[in-house]
Short mmCIF file of C-alpha atoms in Angstrom, two decimals:
data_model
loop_
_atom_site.label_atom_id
_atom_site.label_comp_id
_atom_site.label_asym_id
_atom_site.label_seq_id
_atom_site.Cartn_x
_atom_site.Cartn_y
_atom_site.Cartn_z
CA UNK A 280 -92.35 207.54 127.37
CA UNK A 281 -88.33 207.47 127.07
CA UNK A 282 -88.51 210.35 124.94
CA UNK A 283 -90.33 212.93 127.01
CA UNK A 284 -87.61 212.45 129.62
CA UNK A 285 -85.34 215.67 130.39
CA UNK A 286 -82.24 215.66 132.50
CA UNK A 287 -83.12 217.70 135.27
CA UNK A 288 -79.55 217.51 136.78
CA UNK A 289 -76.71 219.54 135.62
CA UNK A 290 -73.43 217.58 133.99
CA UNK A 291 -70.85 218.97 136.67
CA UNK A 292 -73.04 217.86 139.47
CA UNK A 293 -71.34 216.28 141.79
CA UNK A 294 -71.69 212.22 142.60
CA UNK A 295 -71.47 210.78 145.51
CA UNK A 296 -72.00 207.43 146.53
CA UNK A 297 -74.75 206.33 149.58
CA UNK A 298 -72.04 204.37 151.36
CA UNK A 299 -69.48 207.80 151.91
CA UNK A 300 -72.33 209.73 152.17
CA UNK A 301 -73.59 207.88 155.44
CA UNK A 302 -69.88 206.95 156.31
CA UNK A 303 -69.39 210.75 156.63
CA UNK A 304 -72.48 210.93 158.50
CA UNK A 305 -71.74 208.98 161.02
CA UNK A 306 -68.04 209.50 161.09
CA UNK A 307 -68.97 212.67 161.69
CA UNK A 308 -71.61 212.47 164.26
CA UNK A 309 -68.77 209.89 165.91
CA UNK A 310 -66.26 212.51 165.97
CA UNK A 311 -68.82 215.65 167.75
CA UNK A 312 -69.78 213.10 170.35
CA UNK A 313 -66.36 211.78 171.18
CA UNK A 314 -65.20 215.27 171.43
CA UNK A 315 -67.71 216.07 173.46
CA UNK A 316 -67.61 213.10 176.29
CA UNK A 317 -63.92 213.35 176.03
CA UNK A 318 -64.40 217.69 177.15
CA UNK A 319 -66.84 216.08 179.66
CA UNK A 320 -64.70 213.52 181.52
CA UNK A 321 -61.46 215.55 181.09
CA UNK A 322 -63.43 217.96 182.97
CA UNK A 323 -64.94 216.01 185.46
CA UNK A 324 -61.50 214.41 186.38
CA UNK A 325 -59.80 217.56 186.75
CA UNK A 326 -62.77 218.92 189.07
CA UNK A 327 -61.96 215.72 190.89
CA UNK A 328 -58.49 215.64 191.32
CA UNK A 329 -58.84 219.44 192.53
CA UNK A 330 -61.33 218.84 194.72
CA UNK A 331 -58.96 216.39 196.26
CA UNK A 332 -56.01 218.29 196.25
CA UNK A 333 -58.30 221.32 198.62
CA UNK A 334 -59.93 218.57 201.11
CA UNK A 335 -56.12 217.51 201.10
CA UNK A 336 -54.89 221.26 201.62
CA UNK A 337 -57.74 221.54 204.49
CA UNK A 338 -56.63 218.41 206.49
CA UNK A 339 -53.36 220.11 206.44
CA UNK A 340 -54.09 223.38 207.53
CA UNK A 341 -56.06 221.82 210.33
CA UNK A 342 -53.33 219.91 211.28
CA UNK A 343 -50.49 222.77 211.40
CA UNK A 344 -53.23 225.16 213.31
CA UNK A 345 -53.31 222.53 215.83
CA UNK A 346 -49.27 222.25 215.77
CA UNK A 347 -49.28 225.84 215.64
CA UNK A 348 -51.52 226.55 218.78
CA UNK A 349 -49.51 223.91 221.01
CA UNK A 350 -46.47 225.26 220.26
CA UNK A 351 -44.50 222.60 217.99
CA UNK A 352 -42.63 223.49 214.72
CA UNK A 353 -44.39 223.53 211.54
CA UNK A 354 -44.94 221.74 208.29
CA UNK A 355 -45.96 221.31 205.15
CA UNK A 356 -44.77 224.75 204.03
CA UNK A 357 -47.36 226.46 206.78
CA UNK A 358 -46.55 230.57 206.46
CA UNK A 359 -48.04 233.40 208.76
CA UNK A 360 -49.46 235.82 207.82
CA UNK A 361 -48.22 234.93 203.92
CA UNK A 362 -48.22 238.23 201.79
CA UNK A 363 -48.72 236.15 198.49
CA UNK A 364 -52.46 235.21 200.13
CA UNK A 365 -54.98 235.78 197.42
CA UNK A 366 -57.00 238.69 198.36
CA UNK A 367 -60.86 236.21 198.18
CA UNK A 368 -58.98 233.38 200.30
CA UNK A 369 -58.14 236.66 202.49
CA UNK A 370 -61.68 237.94 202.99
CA UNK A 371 -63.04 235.11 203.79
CA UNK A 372 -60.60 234.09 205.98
CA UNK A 373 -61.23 237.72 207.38
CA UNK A 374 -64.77 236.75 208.47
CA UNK A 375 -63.91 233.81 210.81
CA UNK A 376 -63.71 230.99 208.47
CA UNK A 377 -61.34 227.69 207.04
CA UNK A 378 -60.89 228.25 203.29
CA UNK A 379 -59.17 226.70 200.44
CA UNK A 380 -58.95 228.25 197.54
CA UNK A 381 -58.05 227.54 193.53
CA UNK A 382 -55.93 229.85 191.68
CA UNK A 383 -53.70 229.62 188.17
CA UNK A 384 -50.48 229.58 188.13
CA UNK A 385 -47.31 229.88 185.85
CA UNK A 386 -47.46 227.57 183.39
CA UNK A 387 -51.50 226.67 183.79
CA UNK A 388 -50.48 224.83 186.83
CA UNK A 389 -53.22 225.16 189.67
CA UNK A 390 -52.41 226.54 193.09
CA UNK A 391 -53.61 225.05 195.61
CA UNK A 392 -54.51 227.72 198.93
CA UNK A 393 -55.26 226.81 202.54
CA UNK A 394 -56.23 229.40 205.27
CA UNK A 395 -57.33 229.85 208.96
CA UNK A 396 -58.03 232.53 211.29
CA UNK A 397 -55.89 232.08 214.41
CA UNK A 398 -57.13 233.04 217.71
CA UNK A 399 -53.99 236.00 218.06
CA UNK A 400 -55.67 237.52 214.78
CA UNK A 401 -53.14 236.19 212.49
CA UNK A 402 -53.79 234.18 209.41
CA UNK A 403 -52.16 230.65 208.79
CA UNK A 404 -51.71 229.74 205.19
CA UNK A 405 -50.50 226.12 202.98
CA UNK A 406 -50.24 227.43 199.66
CA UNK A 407 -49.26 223.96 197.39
CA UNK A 408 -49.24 223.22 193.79
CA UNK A 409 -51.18 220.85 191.50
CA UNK A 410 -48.89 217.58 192.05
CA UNK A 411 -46.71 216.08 188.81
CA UNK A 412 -48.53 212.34 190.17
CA UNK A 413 -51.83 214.25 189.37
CA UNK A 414 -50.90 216.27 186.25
CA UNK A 415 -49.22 212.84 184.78
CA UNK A 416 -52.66 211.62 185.42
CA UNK A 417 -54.59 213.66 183.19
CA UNK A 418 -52.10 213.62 180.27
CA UNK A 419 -52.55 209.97 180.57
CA UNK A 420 -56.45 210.63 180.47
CA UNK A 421 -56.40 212.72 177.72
CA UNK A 422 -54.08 210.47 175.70
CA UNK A 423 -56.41 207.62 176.33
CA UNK A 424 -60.07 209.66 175.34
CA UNK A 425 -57.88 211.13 172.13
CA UNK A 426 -57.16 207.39 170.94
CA UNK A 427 -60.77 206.15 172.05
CA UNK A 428 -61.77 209.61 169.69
CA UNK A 429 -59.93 207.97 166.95
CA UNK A 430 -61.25 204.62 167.57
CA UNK A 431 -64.94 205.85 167.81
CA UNK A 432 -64.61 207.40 164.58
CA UNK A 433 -62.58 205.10 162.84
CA UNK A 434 -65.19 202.54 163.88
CA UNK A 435 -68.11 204.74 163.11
CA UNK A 436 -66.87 205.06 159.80
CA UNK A 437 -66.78 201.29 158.81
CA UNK A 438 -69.89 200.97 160.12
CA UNK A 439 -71.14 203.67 158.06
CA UNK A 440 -69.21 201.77 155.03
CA UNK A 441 -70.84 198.55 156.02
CA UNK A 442 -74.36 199.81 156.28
CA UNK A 443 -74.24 202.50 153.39
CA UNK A 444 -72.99 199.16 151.19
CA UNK A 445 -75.91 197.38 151.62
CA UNK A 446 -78.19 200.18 151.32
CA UNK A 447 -76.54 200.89 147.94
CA UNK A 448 -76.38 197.79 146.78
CA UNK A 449 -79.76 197.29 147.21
CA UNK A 450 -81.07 200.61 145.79
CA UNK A 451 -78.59 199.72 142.25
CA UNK A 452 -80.32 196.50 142.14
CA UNK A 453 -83.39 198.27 142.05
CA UNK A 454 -82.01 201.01 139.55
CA UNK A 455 -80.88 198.15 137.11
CA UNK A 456 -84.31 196.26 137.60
CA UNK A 457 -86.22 199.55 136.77
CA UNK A 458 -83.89 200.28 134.09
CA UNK A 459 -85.31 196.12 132.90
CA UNK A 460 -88.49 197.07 132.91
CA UNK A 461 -88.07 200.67 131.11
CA UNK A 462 -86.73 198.12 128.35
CA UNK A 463 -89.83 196.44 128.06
CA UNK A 464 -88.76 193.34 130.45
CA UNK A 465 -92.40 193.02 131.66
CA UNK A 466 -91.64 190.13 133.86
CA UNK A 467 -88.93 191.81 135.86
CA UNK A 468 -90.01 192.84 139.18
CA UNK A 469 -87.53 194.93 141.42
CA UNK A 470 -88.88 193.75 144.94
CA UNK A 471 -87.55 190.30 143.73
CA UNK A 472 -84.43 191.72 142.30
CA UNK A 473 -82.77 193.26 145.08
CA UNK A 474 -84.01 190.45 147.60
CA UNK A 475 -82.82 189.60 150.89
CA UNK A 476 -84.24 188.85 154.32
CA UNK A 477 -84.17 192.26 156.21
CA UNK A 478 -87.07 194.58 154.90
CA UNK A 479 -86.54 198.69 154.91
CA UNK A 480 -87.90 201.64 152.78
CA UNK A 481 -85.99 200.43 149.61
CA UNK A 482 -88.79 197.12 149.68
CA UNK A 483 -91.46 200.04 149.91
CA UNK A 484 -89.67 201.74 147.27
CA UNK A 485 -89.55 198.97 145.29
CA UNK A 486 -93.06 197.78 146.09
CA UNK A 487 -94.30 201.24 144.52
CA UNK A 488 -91.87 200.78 141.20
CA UNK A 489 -93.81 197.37 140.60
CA UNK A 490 -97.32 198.67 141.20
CA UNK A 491 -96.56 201.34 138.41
CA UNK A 492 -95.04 199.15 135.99
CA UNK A 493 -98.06 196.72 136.92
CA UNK A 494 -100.41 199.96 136.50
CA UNK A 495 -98.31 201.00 133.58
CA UNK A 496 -98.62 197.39 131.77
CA UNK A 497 -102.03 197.75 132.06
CA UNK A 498 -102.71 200.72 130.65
CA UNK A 499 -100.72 199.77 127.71
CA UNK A 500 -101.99 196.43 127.22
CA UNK A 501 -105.70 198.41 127.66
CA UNK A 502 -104.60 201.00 124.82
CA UNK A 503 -102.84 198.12 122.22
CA UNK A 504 -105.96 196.28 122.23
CA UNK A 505 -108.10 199.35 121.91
CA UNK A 506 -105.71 200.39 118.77
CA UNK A 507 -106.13 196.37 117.34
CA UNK A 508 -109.72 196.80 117.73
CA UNK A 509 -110.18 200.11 116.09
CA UNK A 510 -107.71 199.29 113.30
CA UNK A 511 -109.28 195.49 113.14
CA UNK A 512 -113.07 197.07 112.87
CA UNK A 513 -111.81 199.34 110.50
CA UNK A 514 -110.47 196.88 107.41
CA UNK A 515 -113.77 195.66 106.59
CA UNK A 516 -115.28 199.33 105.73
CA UNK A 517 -111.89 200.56 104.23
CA UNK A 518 -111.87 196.92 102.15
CA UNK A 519 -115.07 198.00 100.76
CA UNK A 520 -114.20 201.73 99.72
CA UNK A 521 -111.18 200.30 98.17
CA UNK A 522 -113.48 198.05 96.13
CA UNK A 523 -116.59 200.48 95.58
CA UNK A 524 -113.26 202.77 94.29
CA UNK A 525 -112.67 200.53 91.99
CA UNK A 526 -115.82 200.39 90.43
CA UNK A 527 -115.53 203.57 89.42
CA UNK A 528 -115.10 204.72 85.63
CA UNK A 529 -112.09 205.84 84.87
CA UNK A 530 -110.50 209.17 85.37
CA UNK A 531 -108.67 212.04 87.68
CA UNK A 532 -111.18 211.70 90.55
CA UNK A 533 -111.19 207.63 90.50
CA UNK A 534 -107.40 207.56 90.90
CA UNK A 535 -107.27 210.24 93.88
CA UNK A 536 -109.96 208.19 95.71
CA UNK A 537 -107.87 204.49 94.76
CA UNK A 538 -104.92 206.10 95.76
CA UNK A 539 -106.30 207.47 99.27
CA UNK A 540 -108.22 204.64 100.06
CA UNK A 541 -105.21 202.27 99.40
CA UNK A 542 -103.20 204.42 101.77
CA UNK A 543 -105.95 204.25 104.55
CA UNK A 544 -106.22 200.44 103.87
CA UNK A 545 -101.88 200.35 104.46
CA UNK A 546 -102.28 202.48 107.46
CA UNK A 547 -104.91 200.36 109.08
CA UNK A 548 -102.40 196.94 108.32
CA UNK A 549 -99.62 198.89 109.44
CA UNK A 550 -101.45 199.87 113.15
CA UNK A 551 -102.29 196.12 113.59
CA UNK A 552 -98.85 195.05 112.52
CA UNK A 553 -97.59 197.20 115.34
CA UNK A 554 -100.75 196.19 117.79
CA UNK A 555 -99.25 192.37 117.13
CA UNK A 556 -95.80 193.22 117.80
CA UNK A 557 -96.61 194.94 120.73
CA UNK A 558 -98.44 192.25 122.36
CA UNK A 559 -94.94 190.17 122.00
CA UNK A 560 -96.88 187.24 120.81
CA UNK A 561 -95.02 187.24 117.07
CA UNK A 562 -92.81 184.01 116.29
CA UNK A 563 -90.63 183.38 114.10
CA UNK A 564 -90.69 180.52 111.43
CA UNK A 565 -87.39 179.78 110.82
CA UNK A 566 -85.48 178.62 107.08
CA UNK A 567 -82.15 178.61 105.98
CA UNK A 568 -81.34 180.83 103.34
CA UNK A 569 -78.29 182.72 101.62
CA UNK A 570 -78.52 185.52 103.03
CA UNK A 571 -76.82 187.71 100.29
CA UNK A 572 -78.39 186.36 96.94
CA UNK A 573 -82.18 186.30 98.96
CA UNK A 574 -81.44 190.50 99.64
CA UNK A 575 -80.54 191.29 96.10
CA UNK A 576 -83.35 189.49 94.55
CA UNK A 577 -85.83 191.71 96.96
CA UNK A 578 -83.98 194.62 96.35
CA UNK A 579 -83.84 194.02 92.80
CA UNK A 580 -87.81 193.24 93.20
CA UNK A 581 -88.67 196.21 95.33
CA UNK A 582 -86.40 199.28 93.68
CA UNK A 583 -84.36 198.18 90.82
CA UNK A 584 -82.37 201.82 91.22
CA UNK A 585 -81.13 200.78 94.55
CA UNK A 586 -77.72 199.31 94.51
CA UNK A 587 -76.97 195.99 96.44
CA UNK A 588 -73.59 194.91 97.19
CA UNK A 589 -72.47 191.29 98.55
CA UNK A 590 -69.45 191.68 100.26
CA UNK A 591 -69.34 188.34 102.04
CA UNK A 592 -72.38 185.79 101.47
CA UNK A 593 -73.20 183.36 104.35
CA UNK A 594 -76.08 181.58 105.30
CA UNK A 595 -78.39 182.17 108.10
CA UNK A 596 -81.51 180.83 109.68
CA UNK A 597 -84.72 183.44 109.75
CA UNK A 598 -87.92 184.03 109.03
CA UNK A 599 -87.75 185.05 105.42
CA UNK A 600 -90.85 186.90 105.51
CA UNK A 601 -89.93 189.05 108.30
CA UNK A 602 -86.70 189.38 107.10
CA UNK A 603 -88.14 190.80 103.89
CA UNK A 604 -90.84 193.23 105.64
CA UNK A 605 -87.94 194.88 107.61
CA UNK A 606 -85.52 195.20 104.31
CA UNK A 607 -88.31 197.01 102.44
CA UNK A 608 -89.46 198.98 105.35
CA UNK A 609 -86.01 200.06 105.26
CA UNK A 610 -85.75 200.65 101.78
CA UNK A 611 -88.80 202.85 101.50
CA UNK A 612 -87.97 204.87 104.30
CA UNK A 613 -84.54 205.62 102.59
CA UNK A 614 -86.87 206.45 98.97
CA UNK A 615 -89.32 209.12 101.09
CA UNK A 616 -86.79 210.63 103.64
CA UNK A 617 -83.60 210.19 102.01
CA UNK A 618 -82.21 211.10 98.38
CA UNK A 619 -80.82 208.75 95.46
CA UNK A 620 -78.46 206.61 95.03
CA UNK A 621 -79.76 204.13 97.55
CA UNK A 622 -76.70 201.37 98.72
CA UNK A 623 -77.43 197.74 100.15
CA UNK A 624 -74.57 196.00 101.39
CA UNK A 625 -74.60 192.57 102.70
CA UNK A 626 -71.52 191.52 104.98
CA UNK A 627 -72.20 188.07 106.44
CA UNK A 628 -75.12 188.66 108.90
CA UNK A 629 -74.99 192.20 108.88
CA UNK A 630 -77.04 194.32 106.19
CA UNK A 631 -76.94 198.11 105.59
CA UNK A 632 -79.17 200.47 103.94
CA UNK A 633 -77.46 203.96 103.05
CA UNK A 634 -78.71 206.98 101.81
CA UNK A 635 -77.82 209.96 100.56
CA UNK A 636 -80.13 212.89 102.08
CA UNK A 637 -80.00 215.07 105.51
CA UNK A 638 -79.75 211.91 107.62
CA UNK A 639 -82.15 211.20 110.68
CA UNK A 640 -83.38 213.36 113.02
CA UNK A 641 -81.26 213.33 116.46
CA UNK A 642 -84.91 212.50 118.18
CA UNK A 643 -84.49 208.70 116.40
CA UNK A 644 -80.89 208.52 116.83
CA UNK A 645 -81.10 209.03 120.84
CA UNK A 646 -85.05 207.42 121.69
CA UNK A 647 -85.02 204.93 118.63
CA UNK A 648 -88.16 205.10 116.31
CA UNK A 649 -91.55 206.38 117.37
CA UNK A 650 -94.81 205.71 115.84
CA UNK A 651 -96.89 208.36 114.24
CA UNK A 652 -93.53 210.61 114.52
CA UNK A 653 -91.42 210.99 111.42
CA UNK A 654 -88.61 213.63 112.55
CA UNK A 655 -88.01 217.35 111.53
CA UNK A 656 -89.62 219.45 108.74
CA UNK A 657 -86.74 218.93 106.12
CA UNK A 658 -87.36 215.07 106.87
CA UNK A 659 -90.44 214.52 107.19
CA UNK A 660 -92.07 214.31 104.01
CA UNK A 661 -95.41 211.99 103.97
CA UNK A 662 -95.71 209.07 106.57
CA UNK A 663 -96.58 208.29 109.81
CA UNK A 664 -93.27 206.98 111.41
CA UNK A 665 -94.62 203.38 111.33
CA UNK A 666 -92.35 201.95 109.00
CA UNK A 667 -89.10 201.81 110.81
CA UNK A 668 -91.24 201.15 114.32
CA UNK A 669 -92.39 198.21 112.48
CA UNK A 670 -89.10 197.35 111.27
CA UNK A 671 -87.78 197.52 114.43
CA UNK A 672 -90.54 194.85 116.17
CA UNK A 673 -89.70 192.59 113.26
CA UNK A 674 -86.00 192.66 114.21
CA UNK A 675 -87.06 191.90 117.65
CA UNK A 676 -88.78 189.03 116.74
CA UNK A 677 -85.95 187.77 115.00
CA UNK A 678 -83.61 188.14 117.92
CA UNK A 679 -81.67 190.54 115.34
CA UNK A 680 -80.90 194.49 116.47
CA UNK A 681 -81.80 197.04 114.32
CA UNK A 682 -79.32 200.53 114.61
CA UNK A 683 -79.23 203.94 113.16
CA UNK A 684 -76.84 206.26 112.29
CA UNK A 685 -75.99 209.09 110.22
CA UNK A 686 -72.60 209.93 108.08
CA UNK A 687 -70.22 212.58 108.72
CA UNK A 688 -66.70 213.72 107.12
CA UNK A 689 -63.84 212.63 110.01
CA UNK A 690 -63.73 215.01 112.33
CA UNK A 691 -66.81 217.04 111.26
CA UNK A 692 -68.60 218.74 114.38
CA UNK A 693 -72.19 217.41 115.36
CA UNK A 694 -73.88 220.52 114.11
CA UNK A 695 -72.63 219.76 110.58
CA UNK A 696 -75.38 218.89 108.06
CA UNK A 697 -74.86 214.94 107.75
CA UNK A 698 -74.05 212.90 104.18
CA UNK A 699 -76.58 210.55 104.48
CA UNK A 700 -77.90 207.72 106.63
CA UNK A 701 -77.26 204.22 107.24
CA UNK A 702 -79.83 201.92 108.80
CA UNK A 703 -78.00 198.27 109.79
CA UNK A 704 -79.65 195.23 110.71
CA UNK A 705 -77.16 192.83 112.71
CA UNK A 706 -78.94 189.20 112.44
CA UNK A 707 -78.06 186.69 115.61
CA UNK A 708 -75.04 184.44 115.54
CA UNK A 709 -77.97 182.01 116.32
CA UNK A 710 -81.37 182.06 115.43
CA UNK A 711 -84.47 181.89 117.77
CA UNK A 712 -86.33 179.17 118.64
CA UNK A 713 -90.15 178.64 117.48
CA UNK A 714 -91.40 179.80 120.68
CA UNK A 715 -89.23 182.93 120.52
CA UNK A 716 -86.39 182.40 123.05
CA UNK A 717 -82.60 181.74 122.29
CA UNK A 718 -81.09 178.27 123.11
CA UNK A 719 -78.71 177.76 125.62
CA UNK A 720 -75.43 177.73 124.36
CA UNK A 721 -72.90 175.57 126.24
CA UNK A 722 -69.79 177.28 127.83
CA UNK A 723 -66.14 176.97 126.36
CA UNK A 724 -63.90 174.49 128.00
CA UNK A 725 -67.24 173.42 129.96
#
C-alpha cells in the first residue's frame, strides 16, 4: 500500500501552519470590522455634533431677529444682508423660511450658516465655525476607536493563536496516530490519541481513519488467511509430486520435474512463512550464543565462497533458528541478484552482507521489501521477492531491524551505477521476551 503512494504536492509548496492560518483569519476579519464601526461612529458623532452646532446656530438667529426687530444692538456676529451667504441658504431663505446650512471651509473645518427673512425684505445671517471644544472631541474619538482597532485585532489574533493551537494539535496527534497505524500498529486508534473532552470535526475525522484501518485490518486479516489456506491445502498435493518425482527412473526429464516441483514445494513454505509472520503471532525462543563464531559456521555451511569476517565477537541472546533463516535469506539473495565475492562481517550485534553487483532497486531502498516483487530487469533474475520479505518478518520477531543500502564512490551522484549492496541486520541491545515484547528497562539515576 506504501508503495503506490505519489506525492501529489509540489516541493516549493508553501507550509503554513492551522494556527496562523486562522490567526490571519480572524485578525483579519477583526481588522475590516473595526474599521468599519470605527467609519460608522466617527460618522455618526460628527453628524451629531453638526447637528448640534445648526439647532445651536438656529436658537441664535432667532434670538438676534428678535433683538433685531425691537431695536437693540446685536450679537453673536449677526450680519445683514451678508454677501458671503451661500447662494442654497439664500434661496431658501428667499422663499420665506429659517435655514441653517453646512458648508466646508479652509482647512476641512465646517461652517456653520444661520438665516432669516426679515419683515423689511432683508436677510439676517450667523455664519459660525465648527468649535475647537468640538473638533478636540473627535480627534479624541478617533484616537480612542484607532487604539480599540488595535486592540480588536491584537485580541482577535491571540484568539485565533489559541484556537488554531488546539485545532492543530489535535489534527498532528491524529497525523502521528495514522502515521502508527500505516506502520502496522494495529492497536493504535486515533480517536483515542488525540483525546480530550470537547468533540468537533477532527473526532469525525478521526472516527472515519479508525473505521478504515478497522475495514482495512479486515480485509487483510481476510486475505492472509485465504493465502495460509491456499498455500496450507497446497503442501499435501505438491508433497506428493515431489515424491511420485522421485520415483521416476533416472534421466533429463526426472530432474526438470524434481527440480520444479522442489521449487513449488519452497514457494508454498515460503507463502506460509510470510502468512505466519503476518498474523504477528511468531515468538521468539531465546539462547545465548557467540554471535560471530555461530555466523561463520552457517556461512561456511551455506556458501563456502562467501567470505565472513569477525571484527568484534560478542554474545547475544536470539532465536538461533531465526537468526539463521534471515542470514541465509540474505545470503542467497546476494548469490541470485548480486555478483561474487560475497562479504559477511560481524561487528558486535551488527551483521552485514555485501555484494558486488548493480545494487538494489530504489523501489526497496525507499518502500522496504515487497513480496512477489523482485526489482528492475537487470536485477531481477529468478524469484519471487519473498526472501528478503521473509527476512525482514524474522528480524521483526527478533526485535532486530533489518536495513538496505547500496555503495557508491564519495561524492558519486545518485544516477551513478552503484558498487554493490549491503544488507545489515542490527540485533537489540536486549532481547525480547517469550511473549514477544521488550522489558522495561529502568531509567538512569532513577
Amino acid at each position: 500500500m506504501r508503495g503506490s503512494l505519489r506525492r501529489l504536492i509540489p516541493d516549493d509548496a508553501i507550509r503554513t501552519g492551522l494556527r496562523w492560518k486562522l490567526s490571519a483569519a480572524i485578525a483579519l476579519v477583526g481588522a475590516l470590522v473595526a474599521i468599519a464601526l470605527s467609519l460608522v461612529v466617527h460618522n455618526a458623532a460628527r453628524v451629531s455634533m453638526l447637528d448640534n452646532s445648526r439647532d445651536l446656530a438656529d436658537e441664535r438667529i432667532q434670538v438676534a431677529q428678535r433683538m433685531y426687530e425691537s431695536g437693540r444692538a446685536q450679537s453673536f456676529g449677526v450680519k445683514v444682508d451678508d454677501p458671503a451667504i451661500p447662494r442654497d441658504l439664500l434661496e431658501k431663505v428667499a422663499e420665506g423660511r429659517r435655514a441653517t446650512y453646512v458648508s466646508e471651509g479652509p482647512h476641512g473645518v465646517p461652517d456653520i450658516w444661520a438665516a432669516v427673512p426679515l419683515k423689511d425684505g432683508r436677510v439676517l445671517s450667523l455664519h459660525t465655525r465648527f468649535t475647537d471644544r468640538s473638533a478636540d472631541v473627535m480627534k479624541d474619538l478617533d484616537q480612542a476607536l484607532f487604539i480599540g482597532s488595535i486592540a480588536v485585532v491584537l485580541g482577535g489574533s491571540a484568539l485565533g493563536v489559541l484556537i488554531g493551537g488546539q485545532l492543530s494539535r489535535r489534527l498532528r496527534k491524529a497525523a502521528a496516530a495514522a502515521n502508527r497505524v500505516a506502520a502496522g500498529e494495529t492497536d493504535v486508534r486515533v480517536r483515542d490519541a488525540i483525546g480530550g473532552v470537547v468533540r468537533d470535526e477532527t473526532d469525525d475525522l478521526a472516527r472515519a481513519v479508525d473505521a478504515m484501518a478497522d475495514a482495512l485490518q479486515q480485509r487483510l486479516e481476510a486475505e492472509r488467511r485465504v493465502t495460509a489456506d491456499i498455500a496450507h491445502e497446497l503442501r499435501t498435493p505438491v508433497t506428493g509430486l515431489l515424491t511420485a518425482a522421485e520415483l521416476l527412473p533416472p534421466g533429463r526429464p526426472t530432474e526438470l520435474v524434481l527440480d520444479r516441483a522442489q521449487a513449488m514445494r519452497t514457494l508454498v513454505e515460503d507463502v506460509l512463512e510470510v502468512a505466519r509472520l503476518d498474523g504477528a503471532s511468531e515468538r521468539a525462543e531465546l539462547h545465548d550464543i557467540m554471535l560471530g563464531e555461530f555466523v561463520a559456521r552457517r556461512v561456511a555451511a551455506k556458501d563456502p565462497d562467501a567470505e565472513v569476517r569477525v571484527i568484534h565477537e560478542s554474545e547475544v541472546t536470539t532465536d538461533p533458528r531465526r537468526l539463521e533463516r534471515v542470514l541465509f535469506n540474505l545470503l542467497a539473495n546476494a548469490a541470485r541478484h548480486g555478483k561474487p565475492p560475497i562479504e559477511v562481517s560481524v561487528e558486535g550485534r551488527v551483521i552485514r552482507v555485501r555484494d558486488h553487483g548493480t545494487g538494489f532497486p530504489e523501489e526497496l531502498l525507499s518502500d522496504g521489501p515487497q513480496r512477489f516483487r523482485t526489482g528492475r530487469a537487470d536485477r531481477s533474475g529468478t524469484g519471487y521477492g519473498l526472501g528478503l520479505t521473509i527476512a525482514a518478518g524474522q528480524a521483526r520477531v527478533l526485535g532486530a531491524r533489518l536495513t538496505f543500502r547500496n555503495i557508491r564512490p564519495t561524492g558519486a551522484p545518485e544516477h551513478m551505477a552503484a558498487e554493490g549492496a549491503v544488507a545489515v541486520l542490527w540485533l537489540p541491545e536486549h532481547a525480547p521476551t517469550n511473549t514477544g515484547s521488550f522489558p522495561m528497562l529502568p531509567l538512569s539515576g532513577g
